[in-house]
mmCIF file of N, CA and C in Angstrom:
data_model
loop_
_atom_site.group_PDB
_atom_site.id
_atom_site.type_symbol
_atom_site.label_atom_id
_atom_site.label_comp_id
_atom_site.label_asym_id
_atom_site.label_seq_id
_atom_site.Cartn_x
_atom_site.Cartn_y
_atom_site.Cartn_z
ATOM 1 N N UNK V 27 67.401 44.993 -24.585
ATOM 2 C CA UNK V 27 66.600 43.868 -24.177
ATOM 3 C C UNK V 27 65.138 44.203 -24.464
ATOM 4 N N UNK V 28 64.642 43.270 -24.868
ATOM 5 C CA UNK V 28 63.370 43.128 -25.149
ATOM 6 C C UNK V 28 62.117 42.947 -24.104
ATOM 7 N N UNK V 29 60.724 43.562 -24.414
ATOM 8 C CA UNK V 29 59.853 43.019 -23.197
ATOM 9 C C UNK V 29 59.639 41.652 -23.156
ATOM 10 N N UNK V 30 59.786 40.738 -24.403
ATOM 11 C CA UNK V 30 59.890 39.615 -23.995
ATOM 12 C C UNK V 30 60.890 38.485 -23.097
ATOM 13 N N UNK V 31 62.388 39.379 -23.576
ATOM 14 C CA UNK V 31 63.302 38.933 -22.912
ATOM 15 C C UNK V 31 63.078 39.614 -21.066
ATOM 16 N N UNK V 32 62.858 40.384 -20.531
ATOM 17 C CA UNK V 32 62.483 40.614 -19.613
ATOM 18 C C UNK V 32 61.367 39.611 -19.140
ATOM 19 N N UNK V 33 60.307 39.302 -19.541
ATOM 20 C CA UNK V 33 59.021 38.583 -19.416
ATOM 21 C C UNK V 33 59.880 37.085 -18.883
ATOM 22 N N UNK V 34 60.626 36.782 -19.873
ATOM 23 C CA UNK V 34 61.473 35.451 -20.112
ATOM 24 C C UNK V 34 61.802 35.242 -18.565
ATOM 25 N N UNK V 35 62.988 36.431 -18.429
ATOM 26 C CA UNK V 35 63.827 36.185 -17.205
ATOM 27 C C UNK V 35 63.266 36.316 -16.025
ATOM 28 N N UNK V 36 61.667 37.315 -15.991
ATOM 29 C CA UNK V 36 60.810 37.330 -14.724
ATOM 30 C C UNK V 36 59.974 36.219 -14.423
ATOM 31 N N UNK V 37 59.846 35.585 -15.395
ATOM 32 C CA UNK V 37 59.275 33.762 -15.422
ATOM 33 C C UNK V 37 60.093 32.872 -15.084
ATOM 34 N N UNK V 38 61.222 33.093 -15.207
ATOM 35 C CA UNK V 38 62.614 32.035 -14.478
ATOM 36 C C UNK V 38 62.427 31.743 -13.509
ATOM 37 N N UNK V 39 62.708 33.491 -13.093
ATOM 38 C CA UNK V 39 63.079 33.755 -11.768
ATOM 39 C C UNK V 39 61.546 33.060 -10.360
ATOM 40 N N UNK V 40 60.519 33.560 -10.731
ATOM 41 C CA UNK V 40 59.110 32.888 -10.303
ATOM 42 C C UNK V 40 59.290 32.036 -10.116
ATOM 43 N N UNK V 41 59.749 30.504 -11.364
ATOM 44 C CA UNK V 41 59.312 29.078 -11.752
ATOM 45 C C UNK V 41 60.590 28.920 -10.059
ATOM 46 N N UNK V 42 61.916 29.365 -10.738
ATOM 47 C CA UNK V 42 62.407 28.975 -9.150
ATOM 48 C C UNK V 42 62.501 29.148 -7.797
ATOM 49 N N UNK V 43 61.683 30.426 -7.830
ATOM 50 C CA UNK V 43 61.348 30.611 -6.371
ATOM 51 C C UNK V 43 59.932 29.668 -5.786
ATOM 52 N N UNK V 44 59.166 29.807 -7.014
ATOM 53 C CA UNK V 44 58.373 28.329 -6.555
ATOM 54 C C UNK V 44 58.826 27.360 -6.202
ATOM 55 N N UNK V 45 59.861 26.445 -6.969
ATOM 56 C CA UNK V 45 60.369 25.471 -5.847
ATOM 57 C C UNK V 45 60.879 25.611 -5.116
ATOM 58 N N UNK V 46 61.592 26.542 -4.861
ATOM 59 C CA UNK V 46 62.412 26.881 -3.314
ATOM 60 C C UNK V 46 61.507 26.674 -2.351
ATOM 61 N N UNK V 47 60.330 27.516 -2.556
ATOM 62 C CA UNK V 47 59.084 27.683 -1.484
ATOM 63 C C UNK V 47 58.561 25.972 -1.188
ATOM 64 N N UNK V 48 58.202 25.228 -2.474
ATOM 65 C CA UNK V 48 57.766 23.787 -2.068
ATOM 66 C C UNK V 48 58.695 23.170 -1.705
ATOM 67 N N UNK V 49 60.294 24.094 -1.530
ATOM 68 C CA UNK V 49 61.179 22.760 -0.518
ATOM 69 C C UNK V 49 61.331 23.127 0.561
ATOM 70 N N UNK V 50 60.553 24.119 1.057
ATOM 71 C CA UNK V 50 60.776 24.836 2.026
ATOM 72 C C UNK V 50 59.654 24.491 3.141
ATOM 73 N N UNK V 51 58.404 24.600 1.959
ATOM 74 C CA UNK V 51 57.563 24.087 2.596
ATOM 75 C C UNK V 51 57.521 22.027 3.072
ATOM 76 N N UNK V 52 58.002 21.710 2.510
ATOM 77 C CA UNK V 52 58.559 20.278 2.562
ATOM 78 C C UNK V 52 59.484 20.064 4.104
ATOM 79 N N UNK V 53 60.275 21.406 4.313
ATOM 80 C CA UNK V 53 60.920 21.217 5.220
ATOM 81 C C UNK V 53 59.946 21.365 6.513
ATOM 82 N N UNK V 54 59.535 22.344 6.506
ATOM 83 C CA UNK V 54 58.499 22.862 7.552
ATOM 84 C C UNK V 54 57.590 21.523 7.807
ATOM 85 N N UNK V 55 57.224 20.967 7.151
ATOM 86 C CA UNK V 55 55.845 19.794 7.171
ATOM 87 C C UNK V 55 56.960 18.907 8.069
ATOM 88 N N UNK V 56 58.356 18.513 7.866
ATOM 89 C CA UNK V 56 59.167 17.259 8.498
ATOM 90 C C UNK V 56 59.974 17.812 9.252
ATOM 91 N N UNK V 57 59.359 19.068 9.740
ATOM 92 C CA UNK V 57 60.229 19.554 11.233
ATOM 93 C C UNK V 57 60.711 18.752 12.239
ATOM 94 N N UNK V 58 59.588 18.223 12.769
ATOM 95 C CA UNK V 58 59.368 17.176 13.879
ATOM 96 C C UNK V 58 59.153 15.647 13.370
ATOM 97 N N UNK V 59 59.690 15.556 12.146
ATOM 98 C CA UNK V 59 59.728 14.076 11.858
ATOM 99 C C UNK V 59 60.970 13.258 12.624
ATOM 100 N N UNK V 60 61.091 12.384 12.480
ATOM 101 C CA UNK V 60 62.309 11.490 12.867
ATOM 102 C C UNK V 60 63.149 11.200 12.142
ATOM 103 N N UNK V 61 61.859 10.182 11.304
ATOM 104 C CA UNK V 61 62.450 9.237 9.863
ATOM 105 C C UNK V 61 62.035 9.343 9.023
ATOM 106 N N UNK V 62 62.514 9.655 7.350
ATOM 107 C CA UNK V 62 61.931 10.291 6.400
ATOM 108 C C UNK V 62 61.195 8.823 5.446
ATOM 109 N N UNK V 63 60.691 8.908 4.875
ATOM 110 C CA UNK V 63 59.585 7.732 3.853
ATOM 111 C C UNK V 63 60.946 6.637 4.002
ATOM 112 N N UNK V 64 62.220 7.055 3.581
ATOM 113 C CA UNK V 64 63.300 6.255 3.268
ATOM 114 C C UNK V 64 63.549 5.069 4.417
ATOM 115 N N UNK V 65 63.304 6.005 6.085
ATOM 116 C CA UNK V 65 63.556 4.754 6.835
ATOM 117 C C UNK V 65 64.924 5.810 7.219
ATOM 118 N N UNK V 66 65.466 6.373 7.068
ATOM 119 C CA UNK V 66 66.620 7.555 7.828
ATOM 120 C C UNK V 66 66.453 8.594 8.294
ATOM 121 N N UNK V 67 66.566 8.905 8.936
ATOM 122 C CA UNK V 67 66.700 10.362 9.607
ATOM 123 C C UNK V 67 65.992 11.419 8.821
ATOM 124 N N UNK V 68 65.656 12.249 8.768
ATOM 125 C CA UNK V 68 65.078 13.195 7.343
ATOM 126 C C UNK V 68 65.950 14.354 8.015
ATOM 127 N N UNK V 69 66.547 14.606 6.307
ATOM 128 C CA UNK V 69 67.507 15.598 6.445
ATOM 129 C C UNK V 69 67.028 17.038 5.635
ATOM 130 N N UNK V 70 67.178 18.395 6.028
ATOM 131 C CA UNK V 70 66.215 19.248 5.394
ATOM 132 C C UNK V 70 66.782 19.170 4.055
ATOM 133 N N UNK V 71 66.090 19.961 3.293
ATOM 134 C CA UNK V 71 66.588 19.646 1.775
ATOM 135 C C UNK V 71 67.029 21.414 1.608
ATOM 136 N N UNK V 72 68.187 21.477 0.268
ATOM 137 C CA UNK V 72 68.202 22.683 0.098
ATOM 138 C C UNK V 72 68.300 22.974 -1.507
ATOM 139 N N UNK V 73 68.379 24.481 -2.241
ATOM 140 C CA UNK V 73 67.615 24.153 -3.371
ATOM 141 C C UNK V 73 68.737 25.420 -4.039
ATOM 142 N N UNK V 74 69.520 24.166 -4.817
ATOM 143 C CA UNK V 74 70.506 24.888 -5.687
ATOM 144 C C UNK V 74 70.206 25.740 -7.050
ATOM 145 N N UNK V 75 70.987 27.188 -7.252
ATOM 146 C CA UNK V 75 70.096 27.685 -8.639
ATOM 147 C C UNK V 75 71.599 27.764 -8.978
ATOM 148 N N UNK V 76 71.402 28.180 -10.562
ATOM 149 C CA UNK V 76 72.298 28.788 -11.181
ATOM 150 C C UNK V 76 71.509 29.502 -12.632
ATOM 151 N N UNK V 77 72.401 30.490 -12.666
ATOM 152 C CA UNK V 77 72.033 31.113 -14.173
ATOM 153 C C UNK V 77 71.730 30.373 -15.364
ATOM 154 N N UNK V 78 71.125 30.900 -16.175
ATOM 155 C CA UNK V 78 71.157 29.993 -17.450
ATOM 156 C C UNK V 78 70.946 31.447 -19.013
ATOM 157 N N UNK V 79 71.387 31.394 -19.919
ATOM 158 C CA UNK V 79 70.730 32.553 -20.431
ATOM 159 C C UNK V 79 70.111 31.690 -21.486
ATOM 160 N N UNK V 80 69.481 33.067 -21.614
ATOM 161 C CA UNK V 80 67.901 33.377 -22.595
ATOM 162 C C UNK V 80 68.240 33.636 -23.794
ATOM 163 N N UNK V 81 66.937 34.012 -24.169
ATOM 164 C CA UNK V 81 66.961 34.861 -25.918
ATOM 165 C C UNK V 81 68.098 35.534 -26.027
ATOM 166 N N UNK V 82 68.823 36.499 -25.195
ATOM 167 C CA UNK V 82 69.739 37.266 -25.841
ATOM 168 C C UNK V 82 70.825 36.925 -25.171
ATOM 169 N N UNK V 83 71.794 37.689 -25.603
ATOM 170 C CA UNK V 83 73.530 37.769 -24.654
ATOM 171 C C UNK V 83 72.914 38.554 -23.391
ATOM 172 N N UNK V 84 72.213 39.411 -22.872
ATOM 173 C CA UNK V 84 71.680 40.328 -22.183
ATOM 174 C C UNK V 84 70.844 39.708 -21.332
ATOM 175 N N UNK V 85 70.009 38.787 -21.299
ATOM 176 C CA UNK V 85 69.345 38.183 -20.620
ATOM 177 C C UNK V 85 70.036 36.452 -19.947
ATOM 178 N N UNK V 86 69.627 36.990 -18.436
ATOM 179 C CA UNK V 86 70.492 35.793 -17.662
ATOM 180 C C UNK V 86 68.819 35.310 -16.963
ATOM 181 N N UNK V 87 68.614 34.087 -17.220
ATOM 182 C CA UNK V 87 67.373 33.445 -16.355
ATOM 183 C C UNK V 87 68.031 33.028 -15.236
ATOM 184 N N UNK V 88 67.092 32.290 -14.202
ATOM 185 C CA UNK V 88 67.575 30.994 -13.220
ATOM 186 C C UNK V 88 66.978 29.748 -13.389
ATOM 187 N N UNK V 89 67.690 28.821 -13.171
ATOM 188 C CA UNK V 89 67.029 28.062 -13.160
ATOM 189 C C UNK V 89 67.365 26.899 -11.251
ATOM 190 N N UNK V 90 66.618 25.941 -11.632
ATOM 191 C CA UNK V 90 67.272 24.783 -9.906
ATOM 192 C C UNK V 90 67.920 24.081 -10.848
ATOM 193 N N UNK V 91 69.295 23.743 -10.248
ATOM 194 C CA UNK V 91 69.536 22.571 -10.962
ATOM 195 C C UNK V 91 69.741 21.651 -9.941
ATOM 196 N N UNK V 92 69.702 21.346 -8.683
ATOM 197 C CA UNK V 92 69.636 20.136 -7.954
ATOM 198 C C UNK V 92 68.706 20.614 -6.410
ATOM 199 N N UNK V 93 68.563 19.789 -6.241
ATOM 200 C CA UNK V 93 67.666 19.634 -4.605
ATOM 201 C C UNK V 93 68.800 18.905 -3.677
ATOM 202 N N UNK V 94 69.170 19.487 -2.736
ATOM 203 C CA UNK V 94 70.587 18.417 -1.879
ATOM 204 C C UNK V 94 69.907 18.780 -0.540
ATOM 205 N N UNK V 95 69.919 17.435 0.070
ATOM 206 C CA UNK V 95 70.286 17.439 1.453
ATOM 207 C C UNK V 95 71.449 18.287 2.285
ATOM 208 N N UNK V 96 70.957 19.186 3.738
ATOM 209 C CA UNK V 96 71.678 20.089 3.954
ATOM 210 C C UNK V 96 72.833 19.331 4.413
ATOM 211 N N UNK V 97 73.816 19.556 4.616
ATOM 212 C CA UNK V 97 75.071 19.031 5.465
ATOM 213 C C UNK V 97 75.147 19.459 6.710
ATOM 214 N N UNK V 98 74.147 20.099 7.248
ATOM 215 C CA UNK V 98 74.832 20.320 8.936
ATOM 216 C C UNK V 98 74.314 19.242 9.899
ATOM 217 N N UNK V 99 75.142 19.511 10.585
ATOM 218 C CA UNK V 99 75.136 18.124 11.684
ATOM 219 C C UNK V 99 73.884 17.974 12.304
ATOM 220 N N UNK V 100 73.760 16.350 12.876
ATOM 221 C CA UNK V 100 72.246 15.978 13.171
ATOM 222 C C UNK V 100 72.165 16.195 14.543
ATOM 223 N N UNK V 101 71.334 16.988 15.238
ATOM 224 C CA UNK V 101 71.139 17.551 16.600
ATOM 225 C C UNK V 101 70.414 16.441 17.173
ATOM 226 N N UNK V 102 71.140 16.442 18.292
ATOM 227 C CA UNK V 102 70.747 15.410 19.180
ATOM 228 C C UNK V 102 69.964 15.940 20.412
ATOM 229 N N UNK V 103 69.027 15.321 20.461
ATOM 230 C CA UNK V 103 67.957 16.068 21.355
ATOM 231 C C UNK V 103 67.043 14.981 22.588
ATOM 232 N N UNK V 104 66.801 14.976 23.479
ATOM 233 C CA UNK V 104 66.495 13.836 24.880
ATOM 234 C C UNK V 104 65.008 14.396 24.790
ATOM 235 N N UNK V 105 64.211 13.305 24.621
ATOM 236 C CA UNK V 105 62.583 13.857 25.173
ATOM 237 C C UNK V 105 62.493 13.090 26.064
#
């Protein structure tokens, strides 16, 4: 493997931990929301990766390939 192919796959890996972090941070901001822009409930979001390869057979990047709403149940809470 090459320093570029390394360079490649350490830039993947970054580009998607950046969005993880802005969905993360997305979540944090609508902690205490109710209802999301939509008018429903706001549900946290979660942030799917998978491999993808690069320049070589040897090099595996990541990439996001979807943003999903979590599935766990909606907590019911009395103020």
């Amino acid at each position: 493997m090459e320093l570029t192919d390394s360079l490649a796959v350490s830039v993947s890996a970054l580009d998607a931990h950046r969005h993880r972090l802005n969905v993360i941070a997305s979540n944090l901001a609508n902690a205490d929301s109710v209802v999301g822009s939509n008018g429903k409930p706001y549900k946290a979001k979660q942030v799917v990766f998978a491999a993808t390869p690069l320049a070589g057979p040897a090099a595996q990047g990541v990439r996001v390939t979807q943003v999903v709403e979590s599935a766990a149940p909606m907590r019911m809470q009395y103020d």
